[in-house]
Short mmCIF file of C-alpha atoms in Angstrom, two decimals:
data_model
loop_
_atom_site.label_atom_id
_atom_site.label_comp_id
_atom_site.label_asym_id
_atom_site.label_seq_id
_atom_site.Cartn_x
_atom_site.Cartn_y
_atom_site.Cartn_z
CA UNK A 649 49.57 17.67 -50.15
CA UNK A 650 46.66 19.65 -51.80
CA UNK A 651 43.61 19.60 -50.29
CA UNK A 652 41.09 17.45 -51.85
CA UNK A 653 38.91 18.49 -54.47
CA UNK A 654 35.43 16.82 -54.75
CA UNK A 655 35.24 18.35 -58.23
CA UNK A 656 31.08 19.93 -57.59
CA UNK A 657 32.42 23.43 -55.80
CA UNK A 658 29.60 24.82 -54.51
CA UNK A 659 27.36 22.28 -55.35
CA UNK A 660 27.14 20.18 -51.79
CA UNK A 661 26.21 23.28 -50.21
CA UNK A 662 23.31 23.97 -52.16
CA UNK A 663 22.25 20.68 -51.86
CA UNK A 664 21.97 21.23 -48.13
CA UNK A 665 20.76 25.42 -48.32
CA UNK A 666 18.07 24.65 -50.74
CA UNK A 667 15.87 22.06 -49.48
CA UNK A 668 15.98 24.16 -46.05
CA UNK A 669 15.06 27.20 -47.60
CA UNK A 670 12.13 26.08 -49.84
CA UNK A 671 10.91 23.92 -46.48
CA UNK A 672 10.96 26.92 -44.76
CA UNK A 673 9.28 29.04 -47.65
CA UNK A 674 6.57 26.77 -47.86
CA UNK A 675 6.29 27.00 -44.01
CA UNK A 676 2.38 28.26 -42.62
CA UNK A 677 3.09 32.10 -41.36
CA UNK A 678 6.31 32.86 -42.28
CA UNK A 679 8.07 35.71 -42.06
CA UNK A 680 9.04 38.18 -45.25
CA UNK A 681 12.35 37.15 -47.31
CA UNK A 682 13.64 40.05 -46.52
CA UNK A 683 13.99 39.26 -42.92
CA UNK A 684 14.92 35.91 -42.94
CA UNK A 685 17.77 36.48 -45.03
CA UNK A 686 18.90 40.16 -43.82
CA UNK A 687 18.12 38.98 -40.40
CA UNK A 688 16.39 41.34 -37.75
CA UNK A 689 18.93 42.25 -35.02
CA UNK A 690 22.02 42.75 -37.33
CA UNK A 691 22.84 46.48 -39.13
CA UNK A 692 25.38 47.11 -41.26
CA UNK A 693 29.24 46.51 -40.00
CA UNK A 694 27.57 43.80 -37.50
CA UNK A 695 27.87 41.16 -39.90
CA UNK A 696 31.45 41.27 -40.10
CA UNK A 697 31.80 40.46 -36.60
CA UNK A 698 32.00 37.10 -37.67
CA UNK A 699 35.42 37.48 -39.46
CA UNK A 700 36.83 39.88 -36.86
CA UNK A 701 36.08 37.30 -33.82
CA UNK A 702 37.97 34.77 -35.78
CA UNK A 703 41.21 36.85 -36.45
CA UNK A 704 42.60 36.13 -33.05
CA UNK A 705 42.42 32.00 -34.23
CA UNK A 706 43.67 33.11 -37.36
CA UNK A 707 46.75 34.87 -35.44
CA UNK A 708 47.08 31.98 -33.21
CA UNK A 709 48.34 29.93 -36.15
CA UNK A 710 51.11 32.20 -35.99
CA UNK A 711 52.16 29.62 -33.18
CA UNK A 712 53.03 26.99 -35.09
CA UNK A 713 53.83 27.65 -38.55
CA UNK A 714 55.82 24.73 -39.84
CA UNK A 715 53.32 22.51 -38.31
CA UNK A 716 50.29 23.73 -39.92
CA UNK A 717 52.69 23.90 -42.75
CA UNK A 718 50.88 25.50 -46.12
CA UNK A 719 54.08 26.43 -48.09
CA UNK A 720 54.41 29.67 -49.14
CA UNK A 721 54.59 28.25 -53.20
CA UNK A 722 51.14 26.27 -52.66
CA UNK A 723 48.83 29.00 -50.72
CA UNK A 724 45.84 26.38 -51.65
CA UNK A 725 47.10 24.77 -48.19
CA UNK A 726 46.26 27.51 -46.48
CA UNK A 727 42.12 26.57 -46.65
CA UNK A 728 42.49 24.64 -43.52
CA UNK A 729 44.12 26.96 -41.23
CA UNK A 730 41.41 29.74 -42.56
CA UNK A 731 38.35 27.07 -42.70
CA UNK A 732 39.50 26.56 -38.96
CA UNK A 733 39.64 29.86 -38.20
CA UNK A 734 36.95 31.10 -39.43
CA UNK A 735 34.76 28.57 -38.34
CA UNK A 736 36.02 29.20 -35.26
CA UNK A 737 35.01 32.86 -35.15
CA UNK A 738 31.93 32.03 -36.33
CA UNK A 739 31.14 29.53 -33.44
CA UNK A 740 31.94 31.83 -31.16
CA UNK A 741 30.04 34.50 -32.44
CA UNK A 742 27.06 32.29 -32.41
CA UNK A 743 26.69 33.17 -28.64
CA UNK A 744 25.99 36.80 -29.05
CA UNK A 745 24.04 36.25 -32.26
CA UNK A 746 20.11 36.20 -32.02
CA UNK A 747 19.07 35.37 -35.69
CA UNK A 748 18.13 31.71 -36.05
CA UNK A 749 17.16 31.82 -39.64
CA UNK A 750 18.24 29.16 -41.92
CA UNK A 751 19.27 31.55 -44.71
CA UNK A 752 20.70 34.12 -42.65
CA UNK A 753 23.20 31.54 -41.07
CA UNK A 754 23.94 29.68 -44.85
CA UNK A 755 24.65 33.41 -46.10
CA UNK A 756 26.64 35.36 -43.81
CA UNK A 757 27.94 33.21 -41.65
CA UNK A 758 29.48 30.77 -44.78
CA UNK A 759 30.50 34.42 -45.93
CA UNK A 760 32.55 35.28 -42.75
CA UNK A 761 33.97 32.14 -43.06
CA UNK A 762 34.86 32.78 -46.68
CA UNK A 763 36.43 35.48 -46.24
CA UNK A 764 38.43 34.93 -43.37
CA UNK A 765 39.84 31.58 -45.87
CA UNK A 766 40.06 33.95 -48.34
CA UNK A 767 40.67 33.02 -52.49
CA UNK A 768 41.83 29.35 -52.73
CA UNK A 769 42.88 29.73 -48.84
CA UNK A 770 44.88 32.81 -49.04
CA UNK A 771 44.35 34.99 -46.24
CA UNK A 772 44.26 31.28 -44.01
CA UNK A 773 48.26 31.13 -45.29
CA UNK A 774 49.23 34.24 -44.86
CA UNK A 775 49.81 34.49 -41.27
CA UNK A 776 51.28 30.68 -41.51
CA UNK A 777 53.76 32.30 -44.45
CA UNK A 778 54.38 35.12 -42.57
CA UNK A 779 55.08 32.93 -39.18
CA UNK A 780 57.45 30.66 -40.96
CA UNK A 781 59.64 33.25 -42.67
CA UNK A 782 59.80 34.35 -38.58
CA UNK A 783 60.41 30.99 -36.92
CA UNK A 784 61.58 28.42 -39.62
CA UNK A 785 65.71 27.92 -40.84
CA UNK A 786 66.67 29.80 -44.08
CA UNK A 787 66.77 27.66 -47.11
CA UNK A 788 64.50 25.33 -45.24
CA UNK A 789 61.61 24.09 -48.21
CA UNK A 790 59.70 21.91 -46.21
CA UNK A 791 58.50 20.77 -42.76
CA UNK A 792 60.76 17.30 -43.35
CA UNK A 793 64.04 19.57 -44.17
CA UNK A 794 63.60 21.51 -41.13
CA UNK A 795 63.29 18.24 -39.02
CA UNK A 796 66.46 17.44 -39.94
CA UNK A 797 68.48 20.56 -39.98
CA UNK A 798 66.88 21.37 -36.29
CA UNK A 799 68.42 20.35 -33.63
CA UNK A 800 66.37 17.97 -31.66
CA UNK A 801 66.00 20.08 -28.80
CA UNK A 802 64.82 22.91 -31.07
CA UNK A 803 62.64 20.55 -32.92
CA UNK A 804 59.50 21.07 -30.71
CA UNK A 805 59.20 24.49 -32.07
CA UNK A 806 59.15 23.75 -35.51
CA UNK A 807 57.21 20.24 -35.97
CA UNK A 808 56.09 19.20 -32.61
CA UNK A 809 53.63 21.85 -31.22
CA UNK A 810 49.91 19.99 -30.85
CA UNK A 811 47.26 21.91 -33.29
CA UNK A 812 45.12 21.55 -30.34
CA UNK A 813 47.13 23.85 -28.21
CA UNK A 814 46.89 26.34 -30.68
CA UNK A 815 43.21 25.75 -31.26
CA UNK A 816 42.76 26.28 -27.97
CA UNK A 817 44.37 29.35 -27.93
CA UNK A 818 42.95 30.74 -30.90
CA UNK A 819 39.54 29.93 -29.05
CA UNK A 820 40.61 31.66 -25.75
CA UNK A 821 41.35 34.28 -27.74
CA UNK A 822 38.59 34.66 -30.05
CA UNK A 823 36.41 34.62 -26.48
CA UNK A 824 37.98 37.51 -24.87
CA UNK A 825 37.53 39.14 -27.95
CA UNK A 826 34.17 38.72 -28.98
CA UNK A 827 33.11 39.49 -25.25
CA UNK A 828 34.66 42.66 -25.52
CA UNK A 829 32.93 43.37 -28.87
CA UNK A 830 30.03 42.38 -27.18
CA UNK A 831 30.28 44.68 -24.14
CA UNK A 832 31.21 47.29 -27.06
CA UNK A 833 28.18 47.02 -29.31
CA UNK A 834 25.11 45.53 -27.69
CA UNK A 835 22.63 43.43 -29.10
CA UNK A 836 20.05 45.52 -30.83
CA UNK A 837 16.59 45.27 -29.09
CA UNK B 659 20.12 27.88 -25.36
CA UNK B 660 17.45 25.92 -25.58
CA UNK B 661 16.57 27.17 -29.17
CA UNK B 662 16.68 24.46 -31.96
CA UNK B 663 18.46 27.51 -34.14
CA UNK B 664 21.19 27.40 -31.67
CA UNK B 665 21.97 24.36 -32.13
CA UNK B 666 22.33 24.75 -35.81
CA UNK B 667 24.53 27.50 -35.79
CA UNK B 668 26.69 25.76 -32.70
CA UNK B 669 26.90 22.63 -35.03
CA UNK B 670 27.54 24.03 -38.69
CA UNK B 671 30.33 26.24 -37.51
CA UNK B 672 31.92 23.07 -35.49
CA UNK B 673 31.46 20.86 -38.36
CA UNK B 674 33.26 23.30 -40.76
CA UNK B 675 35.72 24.14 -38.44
CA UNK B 676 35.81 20.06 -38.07
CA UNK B 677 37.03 19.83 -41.51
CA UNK B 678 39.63 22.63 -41.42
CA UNK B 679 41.41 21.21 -38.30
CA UNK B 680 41.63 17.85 -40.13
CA UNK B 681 42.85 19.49 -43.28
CA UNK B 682 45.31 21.35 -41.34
CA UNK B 683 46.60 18.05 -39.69
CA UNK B 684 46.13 16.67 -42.82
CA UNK B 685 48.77 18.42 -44.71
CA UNK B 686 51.13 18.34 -41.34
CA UNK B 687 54.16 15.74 -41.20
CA UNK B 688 53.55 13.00 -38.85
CA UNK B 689 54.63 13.46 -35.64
CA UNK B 690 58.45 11.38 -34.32
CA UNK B 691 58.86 9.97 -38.02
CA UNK B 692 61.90 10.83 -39.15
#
């Protein structure tokens, strides 16, 4: 099943960015562009701290490959696993972040998250792809074929393993890491 | 904490990672249907 298309792309997001930012423009005393959208505290490779804190969710999905499920023939089911993930990263992130500008977040934080989904949800099926080639049955096509050549007591790894586990996981994870990124690299004064 | 901008980054990155996890579960077979 293909994600659903609301046929405006972009368009909702805009709706929601725009008003924000012109609010904000209009505001008494604010700050230059510049800042608002570059942000103060972050400097060069910082902003793509975002997508590395969410590739331990991203790797978590290895987990439980035939349950996410995106085929390896329809990588467009892959934007939930890398919308999840990235989002994930992202929310994490937020704790060692210190910009609170609108348009720094709607930038590169919907960025990270971009590119941790990756084209039409790419990179967000790749390491489902790669973790079904490891765990499903050759010749198996789809999560209802493997149900029924698996043995039931084998059945749990293939169908039967709760998302939640793995977003748990992935969040576990994605903490360890980003403290250790942030013991690594400081928040600029 | 306590900053309003906080809160907006804590609840746009749940909200889109909201809509992944129900995409994800989504596109999953339902669970003890044979």
């Amino acid at each position: 099943m293909n994600p659903p298309r609301n046929g405006f792309g972009p368009l909702p997001l805009l709706a929601i960015v725009l008003p924000g930012r012109a609010l904000q423009m209009s505001a008494p005393g604010r700050r230059p562009c510049r800042g608002l959208v570059m942000g103060r505290s972050s400097r060069g490779l910082r902003r793509a701290l975002v997508t590395l804190t969410a590739l331990p969710t991203l790797a978590a999905n290895l987990l439980g490959p035939a349950a996410a499920g995106p085929h390896p023939a329809d990588p467009g089911r892959g934007r939930g696993p890398g919308l999840f993930a990235g989002a994930a990263g992202a929310f994490v992130y937020c704790f060692h972040c210190t910009e609170e500008a609108a348009p720094f977040i709607a930038i590169w934080y919907t960025l990270g998250i971009a590119v941790v989904n990756g084209p039409r949800g790419a990179f967000g099926a790749a390491p489902c792809c790669a973790g079904k080639r490891l765990f499903t049955i050759q010749g198996a096509n789809s999560a209802s074929e493997i149900r029924l050549e698996t043995p039931p007591h084998a059945q749990i790894h293939h169908t039967q393993v709760p998302h939640f586990g793995r977003a748990c996981l992935g969040a576990l994870l994605a903490l360890v890491f980003s403290i250790s990124l942030g013991h690594a690299a400081p928040p600029l004064p | 904490m306590t900053h309003p901008g906080m809160w907006i980054k804590l609840a746009y990155t749940f909200a889109i990672a909201a809509f992944g996890l129900w995409l994800v579960e989504r596109g999953r077979p339902a669970l003890g249907r044979k």
